[in-house]
XYZ file of N, CA, C and O in Angstrom:
768
model
N 102.767 33.803 76.636
C 103.365 34.956 77.272
C 104.866 34.942 76.961
O 105.524 33.920 77.083
N 105.380 36.087 76.574
C 106.790 36.174 76.207
C 107.684 36.075 77.436
O 107.246 36.298 78.569
N 108.948 35.750 77.189
C 109.929 35.657 78.259
C 110.073 37.005 78.966
O 110.165 37.074 80.189
N 110.066 38.080 78.209
C 110.186 39.421 78.794
C 109.034 39.702 79.758
O 109.236 40.256 80.842
N 107.814 39.313 79.382
C 106.658 39.508 80.256
C 106.774 38.685 81.532
O 106.474 39.158 82.619
N 107.232 37.430 81.382
C 107.406 36.578 82.558
C 108.457 37.152 83.497
O 108.287 37.151 84.712
N 109.576 37.649 82.927
C 110.623 38.256 83.750
C 110.110 39.504 84.454
O 110.419 39.747 85.620
N 109.316 40.307 83.748
C 108.742 41.510 84.352
C 107.836 41.141 85.526
O 107.901 41.745 86.591
N 106.983 40.135 85.333
C 106.083 39.704 86.402
C 106.876 39.156 87.584
O 106.547 39.438 88.733
N 107.923 38.371 87.307
C 108.758 37.828 88.370
C 109.425 38.961 89.140
O 109.438 38.968 90.364
N 109.953 39.951 88.435
C 110.591 41.099 89.075
C 109.578 41.889 89.903
O 109.855 42.282 91.026
N 108.389 42.106 89.354
C 107.355 42.836 90.080
C 106.940 42.069 91.335
O 106.728 42.658 92.397
N 106.850 40.756 91.241
C 106.511 39.933 92.404
C 107.608 40.028 93.447
O 107.342 40.183 94.630
N 108.866 39.952 93.009
C 109.983 40.028 93.944
C 110.018 41.381 94.637
O 110.183 41.470 95.846
N 109.857 42.438 93.866
C 109.918 43.784 94.435
C 108.817 43.970 95.471
O 109.014 44.598 96.497
N 107.653 43.410 95.225
C 106.510 43.614 96.112
C 106.241 42.415 97.020
O 105.118 42.208 97.447
N 107.293 41.665 97.349
C 107.142 40.428 98.102
C 106.480 40.647 99.464
O 105.733 39.817 99.937
N 106.716 41.766 100.105
C 106.144 42.047 101.415
C 105.192 43.236 101.369
O 105.051 43.958 102.347
N 104.518 43.423 100.249
C 103.684 44.613 100.074
C 102.575 44.697 101.119
O 102.244 45.796 101.578
N 102.020 43.557 101.525
C 100.966 43.593 102.544
C 101.515 44.097 103.875
O 100.885 44.913 104.553
N 102.713 43.657 104.233
C 103.328 44.133 105.470
C 103.699 45.609 105.379
O 103.538 46.359 106.347
N 104.191 46.005 104.232
C 104.582 47.405 104.028
C 103.354 48.308 104.178
O 103.413 49.344 104.852
N 102.260 47.913 103.559
C 101.036 48.708 103.662
C 100.551 48.782 105.107
O 100.102 49.838 105.568
N 100.644 47.677 105.826
C 100.244 47.685 107.239
C 101.166 48.598 108.055
O 100.708 49.318 108.949
N 102.465 48.590 107.727
C 103.416 49.477 108.409
C 103.070 50.937 108.137
O 103.191 51.783 109.032
N 102.648 51.234 106.919
C 102.274 52.611 106.569
C 101.087 53.091 107.403
O 100.919 54.282 107.628
N 100.282 52.128 107.873
C 99.129 52.470 108.714
C 99.478 52.444 110.200
O 98.605 52.606 111.047
N 100.774 52.196 110.502
C 101.213 52.209 111.896
C 101.038 50.904 112.641
O 101.115 50.875 113.874
N 100.809 49.812 111.936
C 100.607 48.502 112.553
C 101.911 48.003 113.176
O 102.862 47.676 112.484
N 101.940 47.930 114.514
C 103.151 47.517 115.242
C 103.525 46.056 114.975
O 104.699 45.718 114.945
N 102.544 45.199 114.799
C 102.837 43.793 114.515
C 103.513 43.651 113.155
O 104.443 42.862 112.992
N 103.063 44.427 112.196
C 103.686 44.402 110.864
C 105.107 44.938 110.950
O 106.023 44.378 110.334
N 105.304 46.000 111.729
C 106.644 46.536 111.915
C 107.559 45.495 112.553
O 108.709 45.331 112.145
N 107.046 44.785 113.536
C 107.825 43.736 114.193
C 108.202 42.626 113.210
O 109.330 42.133 113.221
N 107.271 42.248 112.341
C 107.556 41.203 111.344
C 108.604 41.677 110.344
O 109.517 40.927 109.986
N 108.491 42.929 109.891
C 109.487 43.485 108.967
C 110.854 43.506 109.650
O 111.863 43.131 109.049
N 110.878 43.934 110.904
C 112.134 43.967 111.649
C 112.757 42.573 111.706
O 113.947 42.408 111.450
N 111.955 41.572 112.030
C 112.467 40.195 112.124
C 112.967 39.691 110.770
O 113.943 38.962 110.694
N 112.309 40.098 109.700
C 112.715 39.655 108.368
C 114.046 40.266 107.925
O 114.837 39.618 107.247
N 114.292 41.512 108.291
C 115.430 42.244 107.735
C 116.539 42.582 108.723
O 117.636 42.953 108.303
N 116.300 42.468 110.006
C 117.273 42.974 110.978
C 118.620 42.260 110.930
O 119.661 42.911 111.055
N 118.632 40.981 110.746
C 119.914 40.264 110.742
C 120.807 40.718 109.584
O 121.990 41.013 109.763
N 120.246 40.775 108.396
C 121.033 41.200 107.222
C 121.491 42.647 107.385
O 122.642 42.984 107.068
N 120.616 43.502 107.888
C 120.976 44.911 108.057
C 122.009 45.079 109.171
O 122.896 45.924 109.081
N 121.918 44.251 110.211
C 122.915 44.300 111.286
C 124.294 43.914 110.749
O 125.304 44.516 111.115
N 124.330 42.926 109.877
C 125.609 42.528 109.271
C 126.226 43.681 108.487
O 127.439 43.903 108.542
N 125.412 44.422 107.771
C 125.910 45.592 107.038
C 126.472 46.615 108.023
O 127.578 47.126 107.836
N 125.712 46.891 109.075
C 126.163 47.859 110.086
C 127.492 47.437 110.703
O 128.396 48.267 110.857
N 127.606 46.177 111.035
C 128.832 45.678 111.665
C 130.013 45.803 110.721
O 131.097 46.225 111.130
N 129.814 45.461 109.456
C 130.916 45.544 108.500
C 131.367 46.980 108.278
O 132.559 47.250 108.158
N 130.440 47.901 108.233
C 130.811 49.290 107.984
C 131.375 49.951 109.236
O 132.394 50.638 109.178
N 130.733 49.732 110.376
C 131.108 50.449 111.595
C 132.206 49.761 112.398
O 132.910 50.409 113.157
N 132.324 48.458 112.257
C 133.438 47.752 112.883
C 133.236 47.321 114.315
O 134.042 46.554 114.829
N 132.210 47.788 114.992
C 132.003 47.289 116.348
C 130.520 47.061 116.604
O 129.649 47.753 116.078
N 130.257 46.073 117.416
C 128.909 45.571 117.647
C 127.985 46.617 118.288
O 126.830 46.761 117.874
N 128.469 47.317 119.300
C 127.615 48.275 120.009
C 127.154 49.402 119.088
O 125.964 49.756 119.068
N 128.078 49.969 118.328
C 127.725 51.041 117.404
C 126.812 50.506 116.308
O 125.880 51.191 115.874
N 127.060 49.276 115.868
C 126.223 48.652 114.835
C 124.789 48.483 115.333
O 123.830 48.719 114.591
N 124.635 48.083 116.586
C 123.291 47.930 117.151
C 122.563 49.279 117.195
O 121.381 49.358 116.876
N 123.291 50.323 117.584
C 122.700 51.659 117.595
C 122.266 52.072 116.188
O 121.161 52.595 115.997
N 123.137 51.850 115.225
C 122.827 52.215 113.838
C 121.621 51.434 113.328
O 120.760 51.993 112.633
N 121.559 50.161 113.663
C 120.434 49.331 113.233
C 119.119 49.884 113.785
O 118.150 50.062 113.039
N 119.097 50.164 115.084
C 117.870 50.674 115.700
C 117.477 52.020 115.094
O 116.303 52.227 114.757
N 118.445 52.915 114.929
C 118.152 54.230 114.350
C 117.666 54.100 112.907
O 116.802 54.860 112.466
N 118.221 53.135 112.191
C 117.804 52.920 110.796
C 116.354 52.465 110.714
O 115.593 52.949 109.866
N 115.978 51.530 111.573
C 114.593 51.059 111.547
C 113.626 52.146 112.000
O 112.534 52.287 111.438
N 114.009 52.940 112.998
C 113.161 54.045 113.423
C 112.955 55.005 112.246
O 111.833 55.437 111.957
N 114.051 55.306 111.558
C 113.969 56.190 110.391
C 113.115 55.574 109.280
O 112.283 56.248 108.675
N 113.325 54.281 109.027
C 112.561 53.614 107.965
C 111.066 53.626 108.275
O 110.250 53.961 107.406
N 110.700 53.278 109.501
C 109.281 53.260 109.842
C 108.701 54.670 109.882
O 107.538 54.875 109.546
N 109.512 55.638 110.257
C 109.052 57.025 110.266
C 108.870 57.607 108.875
O 108.120 58.560 108.681
N 109.570 57.026 107.908
C 109.508 57.529 106.528
C 108.938 56.514 105.552
O 109.097 56.666 104.340
N 108.291 55.498 106.060
C 107.815 54.417 105.192
C 106.803 54.910 104.160
O 106.669 54.309 103.085
N 106.142 55.997 104.452
C 105.199 56.559 103.473
C 105.930 57.010 102.201
O 105.314 57.144 101.156
N 107.235 57.197 102.279
C 108.025 57.584 101.105
C 108.423 56.387 100.242
O 108.896 56.565 99.120
N 108.276 55.179 100.791
C 108.597 53.986 99.999
C 107.528 53.817 98.932
O 106.347 53.648 99.232
N 107.964 53.866 97.673
C 107.021 53.827 96.558
C 106.997 52.487 95.833
O 106.239 52.311 94.889
N 107.846 51.565 96.217
C 107.833 50.248 95.605
C 108.535 50.150 94.267
O 108.365 49.172 93.550
N 109.341 51.159 93.921
C 110.083 51.100 92.649
C 111.240 50.109 92.725
O 111.723 49.649 91.704
N 111.699 49.841 93.925
C 112.716 48.817 94.151
C 112.189 47.937 95.273
O 111.109 48.195 95.818
N 112.931 46.930 95.627
C 112.488 46.079 96.729
C 112.585 46.858 98.035
O 113.383 47.795 98.163
N 111.796 46.470 99.002
C 111.862 47.109 100.310
C 113.248 46.924 100.919
O 113.794 47.832 101.529
N 113.827 45.745 100.714
C 115.164 45.467 101.245
C 116.205 46.422 100.689
O 117.084 46.889 101.420
N 116.135 46.734 99.409
C 117.083 47.676 98.799
C 116.875 49.076 99.364
O 117.846 49.793 99.642
N 115.616 49.467 99.546
C 115.304 50.777 100.116
C 115.831 50.871 101.545
O 116.479 51.840 101.930
N 115.596 49.822 102.332
C 116.053 49.785 103.721
C 117.584 49.762 103.792
O 118.177 50.441 104.630
N 118.204 49.016 102.900
C 119.671 48.945 102.876
C 120.272 50.323 102.662
O 121.271 50.683 103.292
N 119.675 51.108 101.803
C 120.177 52.465 101.544
C 120.085 53.318 102.811
O 120.997 54.074 103.126
N 118.997 53.174 103.557
C 118.842 53.894 104.821
C 119.925 53.452 105.796
O 120.561 54.277 106.462
N 120.156 52.146 105.888
C 121.149 51.593 106.808
C 122.554 52.090 106.455
O 123.303 52.544 107.329
N 122.919 52.014 105.192
C 124.244 52.478 104.760
C 124.403 53.965 105.064
O 125.434 54.393 105.603
N 123.395 54.754 104.751
C 123.464 56.189 105.025
C 123.595 56.469 106.520
O 124.356 57.357 106.930
N 122.876 55.741 107.348
C 122.968 55.917 108.801
C 124.371 55.563 109.289
O 124.957 56.286 110.100
N 124.912 54.474 108.793
C 126.272 54.074 109.190
C 127.297 55.127 108.780
O 128.187 55.481 109.561
N 127.171 55.632 107.567
C 128.108 56.647 107.095
C 127.958 57.938 107.897
O 128.947 58.604 108.200
N 126.736 58.266 108.270
C 126.507 59.441 109.112
C 127.187 59.264 110.470
O 127.814 60.201 110.982
N 127.077 58.082 111.025
C 127.725 57.819 112.312
C 129.247 57.878 112.180
O 129.928 58.378 113.079
N 129.763 57.387 111.065
C 131.208 57.475 110.841
C 131.650 58.926 110.706
O 132.703 59.305 111.221
N 130.856 59.717 110.005
C 131.189 61.138 109.857
C 131.221 61.833 111.204
O 132.050 62.709 111.432
N 130.320 61.447 112.092
C 130.335 62.016 113.437
C 131.622 61.659 114.173
O 132.080 62.407 115.018
N 132.156 60.483 113.851
C 133.424 60.066 114.462
C 134.611 60.636 113.700
O 135.741 60.289 113.965
N 134.328 61.470 112.720
C 135.382 62.117 111.918
C 136.229 61.092 111.172
O 137.446 61.126 111.196
N 135.552 60.187 110.477
C 136.230 59.148 109.693
C 137.273 59.726 108.759
O 138.378 59.236 108.674
N 136.915 60.771 108.082
C 137.819 61.300 107.072
C 138.403 62.644 107.498
O 138.610 63.519 106.693
N 138.672 62.786 108.788
C 139.280 64.026 109.253
C 140.704 64.146 108.724
O 141.196 65.229 108.510
N 141.354 63.019 108.524
C 142.662 63.016 107.873
C 142.429 62.621 106.428
O 141.668 61.709 106.139
N 143.082 63.292 105.484
C 142.853 62.952 104.088
C 143.284 61.511 103.788
O 144.294 61.046 104.303
N 142.484 60.857 102.989
C 142.840 59.512 102.553
C 143.980 59.598 101.562
O 144.119 60.576 100.831
N 144.782 58.564 101.561
C 145.910 58.545 100.633
C 145.396 58.545 99.204
O 144.468 57.832 98.870
N 146.015 59.336 98.364
C 145.601 59.456 96.965
C 146.514 58.640 96.058
O 146.860 59.070 94.975
N 146.935 57.479 96.510
C 147.817 56.644 95.700
C 147.008 55.980 94.606
O 146.200 55.114 94.889
N 147.233 56.398 93.391
C 146.535 55.767 92.279
C 147.297 54.511 91.924
O 148.494 54.540 91.667
N 146.588 53.415 91.938
C 147.212 52.123 91.707
C 147.279 51.866 90.218
O 146.258 51.904 89.530
N 148.472 51.611 89.720
C 148.648 51.358 88.294
C 148.585 49.876 87.946
O 148.813 49.494 86.819
N 148.248 49.074 88.943
C 148.131 47.649 88.687
C 146.950 47.418 87.749
O 146.373 48.346 87.219
N 146.572 46.203 87.605
C 145.441 45.844 86.759
C 144.237 46.714 87.122
O 143.828 46.770 88.273
N 143.668 47.403 86.153
C 142.571 48.323 86.428
C 141.223 47.624 86.521
O 140.264 48.219 86.964
N 141.144 46.364 86.133
C 139.889 45.651 86.299
C 139.790 45.200 87.743
O 140.754 44.749 88.335
N 138.615 45.347 88.293
C 138.410 45.031 89.694
C 138.055 43.558 89.853
O 137.217 43.029 89.157
N 138.708 42.926 90.805
C 138.416 41.551 91.155
C 137.689 41.575 92.486
O 138.276 41.873 93.513
N 136.411 41.283 92.462
C 135.628 41.335 93.693
C 135.809 40.076 94.541
O 135.287 40.022 95.640
N 136.555 39.093 94.089
C 136.727 37.889 94.889
C 137.680 38.098 96.039
O 137.599 37.426 97.053
N 138.626 39.027 95.919
C 139.544 39.313 96.999
C 140.586 38.235 97.220
O 141.479 38.394 98.033
N 140.491 37.089 96.547
C 141.489 36.039 96.653
C 141.496 35.299 97.973
O 142.493 34.706 98.353
N 140.392 35.325 98.715
C 140.374 34.695 100.023
C 139.255 33.658 100.155
O 138.767 33.394 101.247
N 138.885 33.058 99.056
C 137.735 32.155 99.033
C 137.921 30.908 99.891
O 136.944 30.298 100.309
N 139.153 30.510 100.180
C 139.384 29.275 100.915
C 139.376 29.461 102.439
O 139.557 28.501 103.169
N 139.172 30.656 102.922
C 139.168 30.909 104.352
C 137.754 30.856 104.897
O 136.786 31.044 104.174
N 137.640 30.622 106.214
C 136.293 30.641 106.768
C 135.871 32.083 107.040
O 136.696 32.987 107.168
N 134.593 32.300 107.111
C 134.054 33.654 107.208
C 134.493 34.365 108.480
O 134.648 35.586 108.487
N 134.711 33.647 109.566
C 135.148 34.260 110.814
C 136.508 34.924 110.648
O 136.725 36.055 111.082
N 137.436 34.228 109.982
C 138.771 34.790 109.742
C 138.691 36.042 108.868
O 139.352 37.042 109.139
N 137.895 35.963 107.830
C 137.754 37.095 106.911
C 137.110 38.274 107.630
O 137.579 39.404 107.535
N 136.037 38.008 108.373
C 135.341 39.077 109.099
C 136.286 39.760 110.083
O 136.296 40.997 110.181
N 137.069 38.994 110.789
C 138.005 39.570 111.768
C 139.063 40.419 111.072
O 139.415 41.498 111.549
N 139.559 39.948 109.946
C 140.563 40.722 109.201
C 139.969 42.031 108.679
O 140.614 43.082 108.747
N 138.747 41.982 108.178
C 138.086 43.202 107.697
C 137.877 44.169 108.860
O 138.111 45.367 108.738
N 137.453 43.644 109.993
C 137.206 44.462 111.179
C 138.473 45.207 111.611
O 138.391 46.327 112.118
N 139.634 44.618 111.384
C 140.903 45.213 111.810
C 141.515 46.171 110.791
O 142.578 46.734 111.045
N 140.872 46.349 109.652
C 141.373 47.313 108.675
C 141.248 48.730 109.239
O 140.349 48.998 110.044
N 142.112 49.645 108.793
C 141.899 51.055 109.162
C 140.498 51.468 108.700
O 140.010 50.998 107.668
N 139.875 52.336 109.459
C 138.462 52.643 109.244
C 138.128 53.056 107.811
O 137.164 52.567 107.224
N 138.896 53.954 107.214
C 138.612 54.398 105.849
C 138.687 53.262 104.850
O 137.827 53.116 103.981
N 139.715 52.427 104.984
C 139.845 51.259 104.095
C 138.683 50.306 104.292
O 138.132 49.771 103.332
N 138.312 50.069 105.559
C 137.234 49.126 105.862
C 135.921 49.590 105.236
O 135.192 48.806 104.641
N 135.632 50.869 105.356
C 134.373 51.389 104.818
C 134.343 51.242 103.294
O 133.371 50.733 102.730
N 135.400 51.653 102.632
C 135.432 51.570 101.165
C 135.425 50.112 100.713
O 134.699 49.742 99.791
N 136.192 49.258 101.377
C 136.205 47.835 101.040
C 134.795 47.254 101.196
O 134.313 46.534 100.323
N 134.144 47.570 102.303
C 132.806 47.040 102.565
C 131.807 47.523 101.523
O 131.034 46.727 100.984
N 131.832 48.819 101.239
C 130.883 49.348 100.264
C 131.106 48.744 98.881
O 130.145 48.392 98.188
N 132.364 48.593 98.490
C 132.653 48.069 97.155
C 132.492 46.548 97.098
O 131.721 46.025 96.295
N 133.217 45.863 97.939
C 133.309 44.405 97.863
C 132.049 43.698 98.349
O 131.606 42.731 97.749
N 131.488 44.180 99.441
C 130.396 43.448 100.070
C 129.012 44.003 99.757
O 128.046 43.255 99.719
N 128.927 45.308 99.541
C 127.622 45.906 99.281
C 127.372 46.198 97.812
O 126.273 46.575 97.433
N 128.394 46.075 96.976
C 128.212 46.169 95.535
C 128.185 47.565 94.948
O 127.803 47.741 93.789
N 128.575 48.568 95.715
C 128.663 49.921 95.147
C 129.878 50.001 94.244
O 130.879 49.326 94.478
N 129.805 50.835 93.194
C 130.997 51.029 92.367
C 131.767 52.243 92.901
O 131.286 52.963 93.783
N 132.970 52.446 92.370
C 133.827 53.504 92.903
C 133.237 54.899 92.691
O 133.427 55.787 93.523
N 132.498 55.087 91.611
C 131.852 56.374 91.384
C 130.820 56.647 92.469
O 130.757 57.737 93.032
N 130.001 55.642 92.781
C 128.997 55.797 93.834
C 129.658 56.052 95.192
O 129.208 56.918 95.951
N 130.714 55.311 95.470
C 131.422 55.486 96.744
C 131.992 56.894 96.836
O 131.910 57.538 97.888
N 132.556 57.384 95.733
C 133.133 58.732 95.761
C 132.058 59.768 96.067
O 132.301 60.725 96.806
N 130.863 59.572 95.535
C 129.769 60.504 95.791
C 129.245 60.382 97.222
O 128.988 61.390 97.885
N 129.127 59.153 97.706
C 128.626 58.918 99.065
C 129.581 59.497 100.103
O 129.166 60.140 101.064
N 130.880 59.254 99.916
C 131.873 59.648 100.913
C 132.509 61.003 100.637
O 133.324 61.469 101.425
N 132.158 61.587 99.503
C 132.724 62.878 99.104
C 134.253 62.803 98.999
O 134.982 63.634 99.551
N 134.724 61.764 98.318
C 136.144 61.596 98.006
C 136.255 61.381 96.505
O 135.263 61.139 95.831
N 137.460 61.439 95.983
C 137.626 61.217 94.551
C 137.515 59.728 94.219
O 137.685 58.868 95.091
N 137.233 59.447 92.982
C 137.179 58.058 92.518
C 138.543 57.405 92.725
O 138.631 56.251 93.153
N 139.612 58.141 92.445
C 140.953 57.571 92.618
C 141.229 57.254 94.083
O 141.889 56.260 94.389
N 140.713 58.059 94.995
C 140.873 57.760 96.423
C 140.130 56.481 96.774
O 140.657 55.628 97.492
N 138.930 56.331 96.264
C 138.166 55.118 96.521
C 138.916 53.894 96.012
O 139.069 52.900 96.726
N 139.420 53.974 94.780
C 140.169 52.849 94.208
C 141.444 52.584 94.992
O 141.782 51.430 95.278
N 142.153 53.640 95.354
C 143.396 53.505 96.099
C 143.161 52.833 97.450
O 143.882 51.913 97.841
N 142.130 53.297 98.167
C 141.842 52.726 99.481
C 141.343 51.286 99.357
O 141.641 50.453 100.208
N 140.629 50.991 98.291
C 140.189 49.614 98.076
C 141.398 48.700 97.850
O 141.497 47.635 98.450
N 142.319 49.150 97.013
C 143.521 48.342 96.758
C 144.369 48.207 98.021
O 144.933 47.142 98.285
N 144.437 49.276 98.804
C 145.174 49.218 100.064
C 144.517 48.207 101.003
O 145.191 47.413 101.654
N 143.192 48.228 101.068
C 142.458 47.283 101.913
C 142.719 45.845 101.467
O 142.953 44.963 102.303
N 142.678 45.620 100.156
C 142.951 44.262 99.645
C 144.351 43.805 100.039
O 144.544 42.664 100.467
N 145.327 44.694 99.903
C 146.717 44.355 100.256
C 146.820 44.046 101.748
O 147.439 43.056 102.145
N 146.221 44.884 102.576
C 146.253 44.653 104.016
C 145.560 43.338 104.384
O 146.035 42.600 105.253
N 144.457 43.051 103.725
C 143.760 41.786 103.977
C 144.596 40.591 103.538
O 144.673 39.577 104.245
N 145.215 40.702 102.375
C 146.071 39.611 101.907
C 147.227 39.377 102.872
O 147.548 38.237 103.187
N 147.820 40.467 103.357
C 148.917 40.337 104.323
C 148.420 39.699 105.621
O 149.095 38.837 106.190
N 147.253 40.118 106.089
C 146.711 39.590 107.341
C 146.269 38.143 107.216
O 146.388 37.364 108.169
N 145.778 37.779 106.028
C 145.223 36.428 105.861
C 146.208 35.446 105.240
O 145.942 34.248 105.241
N 147.332 35.923 104.753
C 148.276 35.021 104.083
C 148.766 33.885 104.989
O 148.928 32.763 104.498
N 149.014 34.096 106.286
C 149.412 32.946 107.111
C 148.347 31.856 107.155
O 148.656 30.676 107.201
N 147.084 32.238 107.106
C 145.995 31.253 107.134
C 145.881 30.513 105.802
O 145.312 29.429 105.741
N 146.399 31.106 104.726
C 146.320 30.460 103.405
C 147.424 29.426 103.202
O 147.369 28.650 102.277
N 148.420 29.464 104.045
C 149.555 28.533 103.884
C 149.270 27.178 104.423
O 148.488 26.873 105.192
């Protein structure tokens, strides 16, 4: 068997890792839904917390996301992993909640950064503990926090972020650079 075939089989196995549970969920099996929730809720809650910035709103978003996912599970076709499909629902729910709070009621700064145009996803804070980093991210202005989270932590590129948030690519890049600067300023005392 060729390497390409083995990789395809491995990818297909990974994508369908919980296919039995997914099928049971499609039939309305509450125990399967509970197992899926237990498997994914912690990771999805972390996404909600990073995007929304507060625990109570994150819990609401998490619950609404799972209700939506289970209500629309018949639309899951298995082309990607269930986790990726669920993550998209969670991110969309969080962004919807932010829009309700009028996240972008004030225009984001359109400062195009002429610094190095290659993106460094490390953020330069590898030596800090996660609690310090999480707290600093939580204290970012909401627009910066959302763009930083989507780019740095969730892996979206600036084009995707611009489409999701309905802002320009330059705004996404500008706010990301602003977030990095604010984080560096906030975390620099801990780096000394």
